Tab-separated table of C-alpha atoms in Angstrom:
chain	number	residue	atom	x	y	z
A	1	GLN	CA	10.415	-11.893	9.608
A	2	GLN	CA	7.718	-11.568	6.760
A	3	GLN	CA	4.555	-10.873	8.252
A	4	VAL	CA	2.264	-11.533	5.111
A	5	LYS	CA	3.513	-13.839	2.555
A	6	GLN	CA	2.224	-13.907	-1.051
A	7	SER	CA	2.200	-16.290	-3.758
A	8	PRO	CA	2.842	-16.811	-6.465
A	9	GLN	CA	5.373	-14.041	-7.550
A	10	SER	CA	4.037	-14.062	-11.023
A	11	LEU	CA	0.876	-15.505	-12.716
A	12	ILE	CA	0.103	-16.056	-16.289
A	13	VAL	CA	-3.709	-17.155	-17.507
A	14	GLN	CA	-5.676	-17.079	-20.493
A	15	LYS	CA	-8.636	-14.927	-21.033
A	16	GLY	CA	-11.825	-16.107	-19.384
A	17	GLY	CA	-9.660	-17.907	-16.715
A	18	ILE	CA	-9.693	-17.700	-13.101
A	19	PRO	CA	-6.512	-16.782	-11.501
A	20	ILE	CA	-6.094	-17.282	-7.610
A	21	ILE	CA	-3.622	-15.497	-5.348
A	22	ASN	CA	-2.902	-16.653	-1.950
A	23	CYS	CA	-1.926	-14.792	1.362
A	24	ALA	CA	-0.842	-16.442	4.758
A	25	TYR	CA	-0.353	-13.930	7.700
A	26	GLU	CA	1.246	-14.696	10.990
A	27	ASN	CA	-0.630	-12.219	13.275
A	28	THR	CA	-3.636	-13.549	14.904
A	29	ALA	CA	-4.754	-9.964	15.818
A	30	PHE	CA	-4.912	-8.792	12.258
A	31	ASP	CA	-8.503	-7.578	11.917
A	32	TYR	CA	-8.399	-6.381	8.107
A	33	PHE	CA	-7.421	-7.975	5.031
A	34	PRO	CA	-7.511	-5.939	1.857
A	35	TRP	CA	-6.452	-6.624	-1.878
A	36	TYR	CA	-5.123	-3.803	-4.041
A	37	GLN	CA	-4.331	-3.657	-7.867
A	38	GLN	CA	-1.150	-1.580	-8.776
A	39	PHE	CA	-0.616	-0.585	-12.462
A	40	PRO	CA	2.887	0.453	-13.695
A	41	GLY	CA	3.559	4.130	-12.586
A	42	LYS	CA	0.161	4.216	-10.414
A	43	GLY	CA	-0.865	4.040	-6.723
A	44	PRO	CA	-2.380	0.949	-5.524
A	45	ALA	CA	-5.815	0.981	-5.941
A	46	LEU	CA	-8.346	-0.695	-3.211
A	47	LEU	CA	-10.144	-3.529	-4.809
A	48	ILE	CA	-11.938	-5.727	-2.301
A	49	ALA	CA	-11.199	-6.361	1.499
A	50	ILE	CA	-12.507	-8.489	4.410
A	51	ARG	CA	-12.769	-8.979	7.916
A	52	PRO	CA	-12.151	-12.419	9.976
A	53	ASP	CA	-16.071	-12.558	10.883
A	54	VAL	CA	-16.991	-13.706	7.415
A	55	SER	CA	-15.413	-16.592	5.124
A	56	GLU	CA	-15.948	-14.954	1.674
A	57	LYS	CA	-16.739	-11.728	0.032
A	58	LYS	CA	-17.858	-10.882	-3.499
A	59	GLU	CA	-17.439	-7.724	-5.461
A	60	GLY	CA	-18.143	-8.180	-9.349
A	61	ARG	CA	-15.824	-10.335	-10.479
A	62	PHE	CA	-13.371	-10.283	-7.301
A	63	THR	CA	-14.045	-12.834	-4.655
A	64	ILE	CA	-11.932	-13.144	-1.584
A	65	SER	CA	-11.817	-16.333	0.433
A	66	PHE	CA	-10.760	-16.557	4.231
A	67	ASN	CA	-9.712	-19.125	6.337
A	68	LYS	CA	-9.286	-18.036	9.910
A	69	SER	CA	-7.948	-21.210	11.396
A	70	ALA	CA	-5.134	-21.574	8.669
A	71	LYS	CA	-4.327	-17.853	8.993
A	72	GLN	CA	-4.618	-17.760	5.083
A	73	PHE	CA	-6.667	-15.536	2.545
A	74	SER	CA	-6.873	-15.689	-1.269
A	75	LEU	CA	-8.300	-13.607	-4.242
A	76	HIS	CA	-9.902	-14.994	-7.188
A	77	ILE	CA	-10.640	-13.218	-10.300
A	78	MET	CA	-13.600	-14.541	-12.355
A	79	ASP	CA	-13.711	-14.216	-16.219
A	80	SER	CA	-10.215	-12.352	-15.924
A	81	GLN	CA	-9.678	-9.975	-18.946
A	82	PRO	CA	-6.489	-8.454	-20.442
A	83	GLY	CA	-7.215	-5.291	-18.638
A	84	ASP	CA	-6.828	-7.264	-15.094
A	85	SER	CA	-3.035	-7.683	-15.798
A	86	ALA	CA	-1.704	-5.576	-13.232
A	87	THR	CA	0.273	-6.148	-10.240
A	88	TYR	CA	-1.733	-7.723	-7.077
A	89	PHE	CA	-1.143	-6.900	-3.452
A	90	CYS	CA	-2.614	-8.328	-0.343
A	91	ALA	CA	-2.276	-6.806	3.211
A	92	ALA	CA	-2.988	-6.961	6.616
A	93	SER	CA	-3.780	-4.317	9.490
A	94	ARG	CA	-4.964	-4.129	13.046
A	95	GLY	CA	-6.873	-0.939	12.833
A	96	GLY	CA	-3.545	0.961	11.238
A	97	ASN	CA	-1.204	1.087	8.986
A	98	LEU	CA	-1.032	-1.680	6.356
A	99	ILE	CA	1.515	-4.443	6.034
A	100	PHE	CA	1.854	-5.612	1.907
A	101	GLY	CA	2.870	-8.878	0.886
A	102	LYS	CA	5.475	-8.593	-1.885
A	103	GLY	CA	2.867	-8.810	-4.770
A	104	THR	CA	1.432	-10.675	-7.882
A	105	LYS	CA	2.389	-9.918	-11.392
A	106	LEU	CA	-0.738	-11.220	-13.146
A	107	SER	CA	-0.621	-11.392	-17.001
A	108	VAL	CA	-3.880	-12.363	-18.653
A	109	LYS	CA	-3.359	-13.099	-22.337
A	110	PRO	CA	-6.383	-12.573	-25.073
B	1	GLY	CA	-14.461	14.309	-6.146
B	2	ALA	CA	-10.905	14.717	-5.922
B	3	GLY	CA	-8.588	11.863	-4.607
B	4	VAL	CA	-5.071	12.150	-2.650
B	5	SER	CA	-2.472	14.144	-4.782
B	6	GLN	CA	1.400	13.761	-4.797
B	7	THR	CA	3.839	16.426	-5.690
B	8	PRO	CA	6.201	16.228	-7.409
B	9	SER	CA	5.253	13.103	-9.555
B	10	ASN	CA	9.193	12.535	-10.028
B	11	LYS	CA	12.166	13.821	-8.293
B	12	VAL	CA	15.986	13.430	-9.396
B	13	THR	CA	18.424	14.507	-6.907
B	14	GLU	CA	22.033	14.242	-6.026
B	15	LYS	CA	23.255	12.380	-2.878
B	16	GLY	CA	23.850	14.510	-0.076
B	17	LYS	CA	20.956	17.022	-0.717
B	18	TYR	CA	17.593	17.898	1.248
B	19	VAL	CA	14.277	16.853	-0.636
B	20	GLU	CA	10.414	17.348	0.164
B	21	LEU	CA	7.611	15.665	-0.812
B	22	ARG	CA	4.184	16.668	-0.716
B	23	CYS	CA	0.974	14.757	0.095
B	24	ASP	CA	-3.041	16.530	-0.246
B	25	PRO	CA	-5.137	14.037	1.256
B	26	ILE	CA	-8.870	13.381	0.383
B	27	SER	CA	-10.729	16.253	1.919
B	28	GLY	CA	-12.044	15.402	5.343
B	29	HIS	CA	-9.888	12.271	5.910
B	30	THR	CA	-8.136	12.775	9.230
B	31	ALA	CA	-5.959	9.540	9.107
B	32	LEU	CA	-2.628	10.038	6.817
B	33	TYR	CA	-0.137	7.501	5.922
B	34	TRP	CA	3.249	7.368	3.954
B	35	TYR	CA	4.583	4.570	2.695
B	36	ARG	CA	7.844	3.536	0.664
B	37	GLN	CA	7.786	1.286	-2.026
B	38	SER	CA	11.018	-0.477	-3.517
B	39	LEU	CA	10.953	-1.723	-6.936
B	40	GLY	CA	9.279	-5.283	-7.181
B	41	GLN	CA	7.913	-4.998	-3.377
B	42	GLY	CA	4.890	-3.914	-1.438
B	43	PRO	CA	4.683	-0.670	0.106
B	44	GLU	CA	6.329	-0.608	3.441
B	45	PHE	CA	4.623	1.494	6.472
B	46	LEU	CA	6.999	5.034	7.150
B	47	ILE	CA	4.366	7.081	9.451
B	48	TYR	CA	0.879	7.786	10.505
B	49	PHE	CA	-0.840	10.912	11.305
B	50	GLN	CA	-4.186	11.238	12.969
B	51	GLY	CA	-4.887	15.206	12.646
B	52	THR	CA	-1.808	17.149	13.175
B	53	GLY	CA	0.130	14.769	15.233
B	54	ALA	CA	2.365	11.681	14.386
B	55	ALA	CA	0.783	9.015	16.124
B	56	ASP	CA	2.954	6.128	14.829
B	57	ASP	CA	6.709	6.937	13.420
B	58	SER	CA	7.891	3.325	13.855
B	59	GLY	CA	8.282	2.615	10.082
B	60	LEU	CA	11.028	5.840	9.452
B	61	PRO	CA	14.054	4.046	8.622
B	62	ASN	CA	16.480	6.434	10.478
B	63	ASP	CA	16.793	10.298	11.692
B	64	ARG	CA	17.169	11.542	8.062
B	65	PHE	CA	13.371	11.143	7.717
B	66	PHE	CA	10.733	13.755	9.339
B	67	ALA	CA	7.298	14.445	8.264
B	68	VAL	CA	4.872	17.192	9.469
B	69	ARG	CA	1.346	18.245	9.111
B	70	PRO	CA	0.690	21.133	10.452
B	71	GLU	CA	-3.066	21.937	9.605
B	72	GLY	CA	-4.096	18.609	9.635
B	73	SER	CA	-4.456	18.282	6.087
B	74	VAL	CA	-1.364	18.406	3.582
B	75	SER	CA	1.578	16.578	5.080
B	76	THR	CA	5.066	17.292	3.691
B	77	LEU	CA	7.820	14.098	3.881
B	78	LYS	CA	11.353	15.343	4.424
B	79	ILE	CA	14.724	13.879	3.615
B	80	GLN	CA	17.766	15.084	4.751
B	81	ARG	CA	21.313	13.959	3.339
B	82	THR	CA	19.580	11.670	0.680
B	83	GLU	CA	21.521	8.435	-0.014
B	84	ARG	CA	21.077	6.577	-3.203
B	85	GLY	CA	19.138	3.558	-0.817
B	86	ASP	CA	16.434	6.275	-0.509
B	87	SER	CA	15.377	6.042	-4.174
B	88	ALA	CA	12.027	4.471	-4.232
B	89	VAL	CA	8.281	5.806	-4.767
B	90	TYR	CA	6.997	7.312	-1.940
B	91	LEU	CA	3.286	6.798	-1.556
B	92	CYS	CA	0.580	8.648	0.492
B	93	ALA	CA	-2.884	7.192	1.574
B	94	SER	CA	-5.464	8.871	3.642
B	95	SER	CA	-8.717	7.217	5.253
B	96	ARG	CA	-11.569	8.886	6.736
B	97	ASP	CA	-10.235	8.189	10.519
B	98	ARG	CA	-7.768	5.203	11.966
B	99	GLY	CA	-11.344	3.179	12.748
B	100	ARG	CA	-12.334	2.878	9.003
B	101	ASN	CA	-9.396	1.028	7.468
B	102	GLU	CA	-9.824	1.904	3.609
B	103	GLN	CA	-7.016	3.537	2.702
B	104	PHE	CA	-7.021	5.430	-0.535
B	105	PHE	CA	-3.581	5.786	-2.445
B	106	GLY	CA	-1.912	8.827	-4.229
B	107	PRO	CA	-0.101	7.970	-7.286
B	108	GLY	CA	3.073	8.489	-5.594
B	109	THR	CA	6.229	10.747	-5.869
B	110	ARG	CA	9.259	8.739	-7.506
B	111	LEU	CA	12.719	9.765	-5.792
B	112	THR	CA	15.708	8.953	-7.528
B	113	VAL	CA	18.965	10.026	-5.782
B	114	LEU	CA	21.887	10.022	-8.075
């Protein structure tokens, strides 16, 4: 049973567009929801994270929206740039190891 | 400051051989995690250390996999009798402690079993 479901699998947007990546989770005990960015051949890099007591968090061009009742959260990238082209992973945890989604490959066209 | 480092960056071995993968966490981080990432998938948890002890090894796929962290800093993931299905990128992450969830990943070791 997949505990964190991520969609879409891939996404193509034009420069300046706002890609949105969605995740849904099963376990209501999860209390930490990070997003990671991964470039080919590199390890995942922490982008932004949220806890379930807030509905939205912004850091620079990245925003997490969190819906506790629906058990869903999403990543929005404002004014996307070709340099944002990477694979993005959502994850969830309950104070320990992270459980990751399967990833979304984002391509931002110039 | 230095991030998490892992060595080697690439390891090619033959089926049945023994391999060791090393992780150097961020200085002062007491929590250390190993994950495995197969092609096109998200990382999957293997084992977690708090200090020197393995606090959670529920993600290890079988008894061919073992990890140690004898002095509470560097960790080594050991795989015996490697199989082709073990081929993946092995990632190490560290955090200040278990209660602070921010985990910082190393670049990974790409293991190829021929």
